Short mmCIF file of C-alpha atoms and ligand atoms in Angstrom, two decimals:
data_model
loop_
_atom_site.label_atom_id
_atom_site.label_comp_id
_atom_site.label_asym_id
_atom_site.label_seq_id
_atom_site.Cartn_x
_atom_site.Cartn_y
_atom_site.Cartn_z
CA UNK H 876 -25.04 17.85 7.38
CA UNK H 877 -25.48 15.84 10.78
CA UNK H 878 -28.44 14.65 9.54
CA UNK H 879 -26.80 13.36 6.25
CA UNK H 880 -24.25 11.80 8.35
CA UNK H 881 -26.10 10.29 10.42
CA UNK H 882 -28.77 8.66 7.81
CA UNK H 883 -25.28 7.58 5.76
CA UNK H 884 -24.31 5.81 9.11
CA UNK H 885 -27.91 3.83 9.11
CA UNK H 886 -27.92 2.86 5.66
CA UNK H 887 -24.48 1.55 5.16
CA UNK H 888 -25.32 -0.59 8.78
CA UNK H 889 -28.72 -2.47 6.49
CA UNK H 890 -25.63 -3.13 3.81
CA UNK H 891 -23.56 -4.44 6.78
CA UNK H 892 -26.93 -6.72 8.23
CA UNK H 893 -26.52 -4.64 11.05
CA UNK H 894 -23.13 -4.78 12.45
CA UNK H 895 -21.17 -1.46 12.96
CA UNK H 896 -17.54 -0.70 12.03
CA UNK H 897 -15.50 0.88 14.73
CA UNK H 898 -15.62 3.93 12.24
CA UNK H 899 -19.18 3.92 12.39
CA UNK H 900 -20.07 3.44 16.24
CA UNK H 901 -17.25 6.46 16.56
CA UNK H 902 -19.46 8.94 14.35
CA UNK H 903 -22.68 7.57 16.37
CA UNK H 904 -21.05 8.71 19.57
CA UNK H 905 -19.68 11.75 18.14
CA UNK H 906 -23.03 13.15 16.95
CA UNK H 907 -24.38 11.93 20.19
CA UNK H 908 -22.25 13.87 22.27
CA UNK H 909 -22.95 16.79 20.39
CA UNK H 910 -26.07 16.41 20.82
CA UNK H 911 -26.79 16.49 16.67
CA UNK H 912 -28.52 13.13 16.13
CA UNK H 913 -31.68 15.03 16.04
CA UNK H 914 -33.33 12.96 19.43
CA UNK H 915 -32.05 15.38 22.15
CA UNK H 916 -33.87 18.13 23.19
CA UNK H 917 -32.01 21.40 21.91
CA UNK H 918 -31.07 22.91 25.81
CA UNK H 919 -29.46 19.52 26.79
CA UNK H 920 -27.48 20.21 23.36
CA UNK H 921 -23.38 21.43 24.26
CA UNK H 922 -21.81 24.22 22.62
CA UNK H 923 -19.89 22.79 19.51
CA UNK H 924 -16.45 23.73 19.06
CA UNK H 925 -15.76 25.20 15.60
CA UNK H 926 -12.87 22.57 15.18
CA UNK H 927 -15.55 19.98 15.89
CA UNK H 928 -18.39 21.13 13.33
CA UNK H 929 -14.91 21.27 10.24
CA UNK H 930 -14.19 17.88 11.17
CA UNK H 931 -18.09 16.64 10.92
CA UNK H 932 -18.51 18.89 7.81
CA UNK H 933 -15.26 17.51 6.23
CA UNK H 934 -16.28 13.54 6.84
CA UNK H 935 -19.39 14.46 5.34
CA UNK H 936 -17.71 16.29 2.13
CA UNK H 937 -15.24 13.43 2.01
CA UNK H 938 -18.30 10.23 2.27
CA UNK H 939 -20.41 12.29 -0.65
CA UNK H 940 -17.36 12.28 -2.97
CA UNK H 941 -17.23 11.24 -6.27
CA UNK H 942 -15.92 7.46 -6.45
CA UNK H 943 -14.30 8.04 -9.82
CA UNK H 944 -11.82 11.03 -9.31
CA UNK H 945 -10.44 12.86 -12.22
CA UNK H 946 -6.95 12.75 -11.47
CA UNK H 947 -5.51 15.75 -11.90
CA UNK H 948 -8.23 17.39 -9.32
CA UNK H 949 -7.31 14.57 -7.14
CA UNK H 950 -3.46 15.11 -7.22
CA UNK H 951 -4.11 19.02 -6.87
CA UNK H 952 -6.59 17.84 -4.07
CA UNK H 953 -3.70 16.04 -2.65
CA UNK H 954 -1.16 18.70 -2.39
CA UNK H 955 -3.15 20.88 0.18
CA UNK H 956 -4.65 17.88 1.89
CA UNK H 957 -4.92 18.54 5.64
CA UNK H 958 -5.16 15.20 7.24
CA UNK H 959 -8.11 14.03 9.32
CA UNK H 960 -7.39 12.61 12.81
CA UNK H 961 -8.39 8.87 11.57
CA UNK H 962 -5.32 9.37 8.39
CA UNK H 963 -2.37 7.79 8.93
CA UNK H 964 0.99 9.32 8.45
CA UNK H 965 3.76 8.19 6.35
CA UNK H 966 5.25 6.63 9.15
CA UNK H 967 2.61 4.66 10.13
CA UNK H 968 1.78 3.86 6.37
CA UNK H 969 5.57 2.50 6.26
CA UNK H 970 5.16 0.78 10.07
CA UNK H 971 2.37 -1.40 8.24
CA UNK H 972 4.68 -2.93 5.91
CA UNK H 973 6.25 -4.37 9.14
CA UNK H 974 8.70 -3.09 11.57
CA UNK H 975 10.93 -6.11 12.69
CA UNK H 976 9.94 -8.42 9.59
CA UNK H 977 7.76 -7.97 6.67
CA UNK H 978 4.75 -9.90 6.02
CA UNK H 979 5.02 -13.40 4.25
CA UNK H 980 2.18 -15.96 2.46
CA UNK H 981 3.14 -19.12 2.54
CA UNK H 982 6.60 -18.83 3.73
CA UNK H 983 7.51 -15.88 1.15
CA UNK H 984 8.13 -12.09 2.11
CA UNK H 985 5.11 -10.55 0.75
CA UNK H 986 5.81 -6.61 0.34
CA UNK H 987 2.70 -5.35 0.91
CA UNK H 988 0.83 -2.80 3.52
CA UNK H 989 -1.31 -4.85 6.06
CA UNK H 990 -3.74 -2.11 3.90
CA UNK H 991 -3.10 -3.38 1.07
CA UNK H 992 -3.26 -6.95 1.95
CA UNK H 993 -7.51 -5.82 3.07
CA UNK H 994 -7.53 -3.96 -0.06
CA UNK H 995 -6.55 -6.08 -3.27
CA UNK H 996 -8.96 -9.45 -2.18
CA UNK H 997 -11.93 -6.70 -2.66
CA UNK H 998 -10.50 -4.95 -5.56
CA UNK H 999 -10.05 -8.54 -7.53
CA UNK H 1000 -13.83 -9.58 -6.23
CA UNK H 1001 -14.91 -7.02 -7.92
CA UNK H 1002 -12.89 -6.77 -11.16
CA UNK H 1003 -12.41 -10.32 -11.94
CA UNK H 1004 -9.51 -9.89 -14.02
CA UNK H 1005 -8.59 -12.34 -16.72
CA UNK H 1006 -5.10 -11.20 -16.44
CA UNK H 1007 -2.98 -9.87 -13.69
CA UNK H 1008 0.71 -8.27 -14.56
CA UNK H 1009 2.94 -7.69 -12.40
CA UNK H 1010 5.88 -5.80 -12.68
CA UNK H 1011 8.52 -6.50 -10.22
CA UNK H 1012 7.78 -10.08 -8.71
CA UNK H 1013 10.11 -9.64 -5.80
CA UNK H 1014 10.54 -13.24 -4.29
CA UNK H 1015 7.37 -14.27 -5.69
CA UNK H 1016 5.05 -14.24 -2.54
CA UNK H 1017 2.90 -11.88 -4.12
CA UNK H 1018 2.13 -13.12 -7.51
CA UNK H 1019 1.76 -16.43 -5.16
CA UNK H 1020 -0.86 -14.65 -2.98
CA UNK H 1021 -2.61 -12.98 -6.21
CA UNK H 1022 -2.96 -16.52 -7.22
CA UNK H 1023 -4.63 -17.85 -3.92
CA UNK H 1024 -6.81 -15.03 -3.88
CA UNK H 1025 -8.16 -15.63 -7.01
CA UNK H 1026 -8.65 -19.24 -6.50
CA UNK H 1027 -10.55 -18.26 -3.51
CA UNK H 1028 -12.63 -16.40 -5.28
CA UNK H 1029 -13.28 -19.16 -7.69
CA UNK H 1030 -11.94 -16.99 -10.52
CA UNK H 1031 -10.10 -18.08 -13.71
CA UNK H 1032 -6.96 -15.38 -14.04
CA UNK H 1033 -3.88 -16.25 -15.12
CA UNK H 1034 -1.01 -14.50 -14.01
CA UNK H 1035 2.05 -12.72 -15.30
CA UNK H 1036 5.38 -11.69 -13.15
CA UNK H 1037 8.12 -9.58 -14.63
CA UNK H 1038 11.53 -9.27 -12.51
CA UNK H 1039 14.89 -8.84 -13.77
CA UNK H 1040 15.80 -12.00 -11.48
CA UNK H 1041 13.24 -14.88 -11.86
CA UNK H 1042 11.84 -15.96 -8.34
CA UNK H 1043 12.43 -19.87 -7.54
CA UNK H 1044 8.33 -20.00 -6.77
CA UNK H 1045 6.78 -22.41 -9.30
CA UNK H 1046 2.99 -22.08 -9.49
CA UNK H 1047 0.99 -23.42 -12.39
CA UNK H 1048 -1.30 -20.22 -12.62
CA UNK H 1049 1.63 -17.84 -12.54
CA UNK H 1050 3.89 -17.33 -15.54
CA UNK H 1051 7.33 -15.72 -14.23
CA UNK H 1052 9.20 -14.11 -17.01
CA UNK H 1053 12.73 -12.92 -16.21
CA UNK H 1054 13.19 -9.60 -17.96
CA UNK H 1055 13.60 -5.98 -17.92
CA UNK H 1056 10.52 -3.95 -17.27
CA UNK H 1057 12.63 -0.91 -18.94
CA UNK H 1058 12.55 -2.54 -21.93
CA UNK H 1059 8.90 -3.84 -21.86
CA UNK H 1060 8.63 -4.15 -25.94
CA UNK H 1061 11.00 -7.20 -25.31
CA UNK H 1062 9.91 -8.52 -21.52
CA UNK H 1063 6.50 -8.49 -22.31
CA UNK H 1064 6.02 -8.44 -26.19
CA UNK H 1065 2.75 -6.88 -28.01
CA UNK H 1066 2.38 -10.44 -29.47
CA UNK H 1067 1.86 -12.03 -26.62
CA UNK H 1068 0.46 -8.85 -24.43
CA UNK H 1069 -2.26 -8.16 -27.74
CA UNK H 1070 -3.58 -11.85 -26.80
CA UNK H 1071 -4.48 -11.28 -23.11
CA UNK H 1072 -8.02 -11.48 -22.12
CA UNK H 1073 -9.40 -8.83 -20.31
CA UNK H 1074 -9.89 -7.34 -17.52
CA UNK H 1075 -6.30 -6.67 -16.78
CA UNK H 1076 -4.84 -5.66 -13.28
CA UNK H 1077 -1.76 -4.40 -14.08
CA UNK H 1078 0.51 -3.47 -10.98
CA UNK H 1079 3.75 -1.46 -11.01
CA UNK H 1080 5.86 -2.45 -8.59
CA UNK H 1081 9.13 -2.56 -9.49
CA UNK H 1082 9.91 1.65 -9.20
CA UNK H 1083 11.97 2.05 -12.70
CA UNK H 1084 10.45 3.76 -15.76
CA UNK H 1085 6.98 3.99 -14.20
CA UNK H 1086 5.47 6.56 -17.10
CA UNK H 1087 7.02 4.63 -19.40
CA UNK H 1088 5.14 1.23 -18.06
CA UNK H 1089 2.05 3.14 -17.78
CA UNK H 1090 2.39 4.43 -20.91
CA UNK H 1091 3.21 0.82 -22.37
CA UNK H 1092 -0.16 -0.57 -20.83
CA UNK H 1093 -2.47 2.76 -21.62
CA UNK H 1094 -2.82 2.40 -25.23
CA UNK H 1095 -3.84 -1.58 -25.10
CA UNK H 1096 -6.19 -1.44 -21.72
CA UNK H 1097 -9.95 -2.05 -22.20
CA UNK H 1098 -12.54 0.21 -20.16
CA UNK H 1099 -12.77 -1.70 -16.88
CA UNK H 1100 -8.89 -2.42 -16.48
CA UNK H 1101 -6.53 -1.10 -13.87
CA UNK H 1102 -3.29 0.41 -13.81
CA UNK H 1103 -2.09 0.02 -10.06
CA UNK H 1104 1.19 1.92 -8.90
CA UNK H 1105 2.40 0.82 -6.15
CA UNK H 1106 4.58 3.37 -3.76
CA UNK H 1107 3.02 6.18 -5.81
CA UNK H 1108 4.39 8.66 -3.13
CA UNK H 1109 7.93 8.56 -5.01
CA UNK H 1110 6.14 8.15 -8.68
CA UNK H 1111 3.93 11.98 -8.30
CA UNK H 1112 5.81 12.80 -11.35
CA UNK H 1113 5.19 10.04 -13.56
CA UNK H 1114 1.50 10.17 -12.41
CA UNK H 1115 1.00 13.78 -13.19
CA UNK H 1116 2.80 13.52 -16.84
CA UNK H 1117 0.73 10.07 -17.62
CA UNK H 1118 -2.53 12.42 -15.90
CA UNK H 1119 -1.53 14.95 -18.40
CA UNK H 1120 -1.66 12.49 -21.60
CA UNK H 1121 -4.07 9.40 -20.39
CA UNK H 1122 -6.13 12.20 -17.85
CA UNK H 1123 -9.08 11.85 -20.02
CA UNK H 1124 -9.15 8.09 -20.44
CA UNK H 1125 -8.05 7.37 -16.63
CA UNK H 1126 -9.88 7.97 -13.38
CA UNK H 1127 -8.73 7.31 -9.67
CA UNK H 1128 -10.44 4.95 -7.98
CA UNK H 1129 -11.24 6.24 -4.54
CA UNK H 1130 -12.99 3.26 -2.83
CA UNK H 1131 -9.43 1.85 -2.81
CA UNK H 1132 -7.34 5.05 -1.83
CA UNK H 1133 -9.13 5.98 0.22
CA UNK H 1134 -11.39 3.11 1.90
CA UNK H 1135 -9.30 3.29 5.49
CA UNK H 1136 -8.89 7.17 5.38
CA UNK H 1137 -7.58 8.85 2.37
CA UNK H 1138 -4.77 7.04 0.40
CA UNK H 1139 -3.95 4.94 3.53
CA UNK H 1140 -2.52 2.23 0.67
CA UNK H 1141 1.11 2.31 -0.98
CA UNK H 1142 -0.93 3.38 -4.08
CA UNK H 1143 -1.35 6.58 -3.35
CA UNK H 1144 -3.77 8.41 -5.92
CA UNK H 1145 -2.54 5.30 -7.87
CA UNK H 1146 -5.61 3.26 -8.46
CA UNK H 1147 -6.33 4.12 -11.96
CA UNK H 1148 -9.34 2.69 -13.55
CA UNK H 1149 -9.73 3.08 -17.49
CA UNK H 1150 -12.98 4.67 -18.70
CA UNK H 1151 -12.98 5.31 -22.05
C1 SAM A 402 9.34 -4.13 -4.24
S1 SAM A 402 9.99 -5.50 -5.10
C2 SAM A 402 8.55 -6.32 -5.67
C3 SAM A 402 7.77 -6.89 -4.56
C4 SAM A 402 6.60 -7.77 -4.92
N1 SAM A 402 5.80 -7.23 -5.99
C5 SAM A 402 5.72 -7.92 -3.69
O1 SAM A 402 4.72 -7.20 -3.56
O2 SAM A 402 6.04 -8.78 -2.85
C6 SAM A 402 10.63 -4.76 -6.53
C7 SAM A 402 11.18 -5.73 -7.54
O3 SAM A 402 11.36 -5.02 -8.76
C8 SAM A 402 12.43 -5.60 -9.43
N2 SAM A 402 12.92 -4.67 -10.46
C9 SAM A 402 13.60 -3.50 -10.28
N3 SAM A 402 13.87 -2.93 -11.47
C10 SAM A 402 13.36 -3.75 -12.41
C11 SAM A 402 13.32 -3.70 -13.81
N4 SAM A 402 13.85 -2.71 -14.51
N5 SAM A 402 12.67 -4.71 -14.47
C12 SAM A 402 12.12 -5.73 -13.79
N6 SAM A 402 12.12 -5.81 -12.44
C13 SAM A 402 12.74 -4.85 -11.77
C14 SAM A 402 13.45 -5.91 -8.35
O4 SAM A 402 14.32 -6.94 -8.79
C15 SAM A 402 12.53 -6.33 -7.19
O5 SAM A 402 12.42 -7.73 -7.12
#
């Protein structure tokens, strides 16, 4: 298992042309210290605290998972988790929102997790949607940073922004549609939502109706598109009943919940990735 670590450690440092993470010089010195990177000779080696050999066995478990995780074993996973030293707490996950102010782009309060702000740049890289929905466009800094970030990445994604109040943001690539997301038959219409090119990142944020939403976007989503839920930890039960219909068709995507410790993102367990 140290050994596995340890070769993990040098591999993913050729990916990274050589450069360590924090994360990654931490598990050197770990292994070092106890005397497992397979250099030392075995009497210099210490006597390993139980505690210590769990924690090494657990961060390998949790770095040979499965990327794709069935989501009801992840959401039964979830309920007995026992939280590694380097997982944050809810109060930190809600500190990183902002404490005196929350975060703005451009000017506009951007309700995100400084998590989240790492996480969705990589998560559009590599999906490339054609079409982003958002539900729940706040004061519009987000579907304006969705936008950036996808001009960045020299993509070609238009975006659309459901609120009940219509932000006063004006961006040529974003199409703000004042509405109710309860009623999503009339806010976004299968006319128009039937004519949307693929991949879709669809992201509920606006914390009414969520199995409803999901259930609205399910049926029409094309292997390849996500269904993001935002503040998941208040949604379980919408997740688990949409689990128990879409479980088949839906996977969680665990390079995003869990890529700075496990679901340190507002989308707890709520990266869902269509597979069939
Ligand atoms: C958390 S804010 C969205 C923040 C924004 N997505 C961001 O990341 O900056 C939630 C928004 O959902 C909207 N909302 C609440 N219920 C809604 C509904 N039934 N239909 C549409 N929007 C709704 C609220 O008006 C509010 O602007």
């Amino acid at each position: 298992m140290a050994a596995a670590l340890a070769a993990s450690v040098r591999t993913k440092l050729i990916r990274q042309g050589g450069v360590p993470t924090f994360f990654d010089n931490a598990i050197q010195f770990e292994l070092k210290r106890l005397g497992l990177t397979g250099t030392e000779g075995k009497e210099s080696r210490p006597s390993i605290e139980s505690s210590e050999i769990e924690l090494l066995v657990r961060l390998s478990k949790f770095r040979s998972r499965q990327r794709l995780a069935p989501m009801d074993e992840r959401t039964l996973e979830s309920l007995g988790w026992v939280r590694l030293p380097w997982e944050l707490t809810q109060a930190q996950l809600s500190a990183s929102q902002g404490v005196d102010e929350c975060l703005t782009w451009r000017g506009i309060p951007l309700f995100k997790t400084a998590f989240d702000v790492a996480l969705y740049p990589m998560l559009l890289a590599e999906v490339a949607p054609k079409t982003i929905l958002e539900l729940g466009s706040g004061p519009g800094g987000s579907a304006l940073w969705f936008a950036d970030v996808i001009r960045a990445h020299g993509l070609d994604t238009h975006i659309y922004s459901v609120d009940l109040h219509k932000p006063e943001v004006v961006d040529p690539r974003v199409t703000f549609i004042e509405g109710d997301c309860r009623d999503l038959p009339s806010s976004l219409p299968a006319a128009l939502l039937n004519g949307l090119p693929h991949p879709w990142v669809v992201i509920e944020d606006m914390h009414a109706e969520t199995l409803t939403a999901l259930r609205y976007f399910a049926g029409g989503a094309c292997r390849g598109d996500y269904l993001i839920v935002e503040d998941s930890t208040m949604k379980f039960e919408a997740l688990g009943a949409f689990h128990r219909e879409w479980g088949s068709a839906f996977r969680v995507d665990t390079r995003y919940t869990d890529f700075f410790g496990r679901n340190a993102t507002c989308s707890a367990d709520g990266v869902l990735v269509k597979i069939s």
